[in-house]
């Protein structure tokens, strides 16, 4: 039996959890086993209504008076007890921060391997697994052969797809938890005060890298972004030099963007950066170096110094606006 | 406050990764190396906390003997001593790595006293397993907060924040504890010439680990299917502007 653990906010299920359910549903069919969902914490049942459209017939609700706020070790301990109780042989969560954290605690406590951020799974002697390295720019093939297999599914590998609507059987499970399981527990939330379009949601992003040369150099990129109703991002070189705040980094260790158009100025196109912008629908690269790797990943290119091209572009836009 | 920072030597995140002929490893012959980005921030944060609260910083890595270059980088910006858990450069899985690190920490603490804080990167830039810090925390029975992008001491407790959804989650824990951090926590300083000179005299201890058997064996590495595009060059220099305007109109962003 496969247990799929889904995050929820008390109202809705996490969209990545629904991707995971879609993937796990297919996996359970191929492994000829059943898939049951797991929801943890208060108000899980109301979120769970959505599950009936995903071809799941049973949902385990892990409930405990102290599980109101997220506590990674208490969650891990709860899932461990459920795994043993149901004699499940595979547990999977989406490869979100929490999903990876939860599964790593479970793996550590059970002294089992965890295959994180998997992208493909096939049936062999055990499970043959492909998982992401370098944010997906390199793939690792590995296998899981233990009696209980633990994995997380990389994000956006599949689209969440509904299946036949099933009547869902909700089954409560109350774990036995100790004070120690709550030594780390969420103690509060702070909302971001900044409003408006963010890098993650922007439909147009103007990015700058080493070629911008300085913090002041970004002024023309800001102006271009403003003309087009977009936002500014930077490569790791730009944020590491303090030209832009880290919150504006596009890349492996920053934001993943998916705009309609990404205008990349003075960025060579290192893997670190490409991982962050590969979901852009169109990429326009402005660079002096025709050999820059970014040109082979871009849809459009302008060969030239961004400090000449961008101001010319701004004045041309102003003429027609 | 005595702080241990565990770092990983990884190929420079800007370089192109080539594989060896048998696809069992990354071809490192032409690569430059660096401390994995998240851990650079862990080192910086440790140095700042020690500047504020006193204490000593220790930096640890597991890898080939030449990983001492990365330890020296950390010693050059203010860490005081290094521990290098020596391997033959083969792929150690997260469980093996965590067990060797936990054993080295326990052994070190019997001679140098306990660490108040153990810091890791949230995940390594290369293998990205998201679990070594958590495994070490469990092995040493310490609380662990992951994905931290802001941390400070407040009334004897460590207050950590991490991003969640559109906002931040706040966690408070007493020390000793394990924290795994992410880039953006701070802006790491560059070593000064004086710091680099001083680092040469700082002590690095080499540890021979016991290698337990691997749980997650890497069979092969491969590149994802190439998605190279045929780029359409719109023009050169400022003269390309009108063509770009056409493109912006076509894509309906203008």
mmCIF file of C-alpha atoms in Angstrom, chain A residues 10-11 42 58 78 115 135 167 176 191 201 248 310:
data_model
loop_
_atom_site.group_PDB
_atom_site.id
_atom_site.type_symbol
_atom_site.label_atom_id
_atom_site.label_comp_id
_atom_site.label_asym_id
_atom_site.label_seq_id
_atom_site.Cartn_x
_atom_site.Cartn_y
_atom_site.Cartn_z
ATOM 1 C CA UNK A 10 -7.316 23.864 6.515
ATOM 2 C CA UNK A 11 -9.316 25.015 3.506
ATOM 3 C CA UNK A 42 -7.064 20.110 12.515
ATOM 4 C CA UNK A 58 -9.557 6.205 1.684
ATOM 5 C CA UNK A 78 2.609 10.277 13.470
ATOM 6 C CA UNK A 115 14.972 9.407 -2.384
ATOM 7 C CA UNK A 135 17.861 21.544 -9.547
ATOM 8 C CA UNK A 167 -16.996 8.171 -2.379
ATOM 9 C CA UNK A 176 0.764 8.597 20.604
ATOM 10 C CA UNK A 191 2.854 38.137 6.232
ATOM 11 C CA UNK A 201 4.049 35.783 -10.554
ATOM 12 C CA UNK A 248 15.368 39.226 -6.487
ATOM 13 C CA UNK A 310 18.490 48.885 -23.271
#
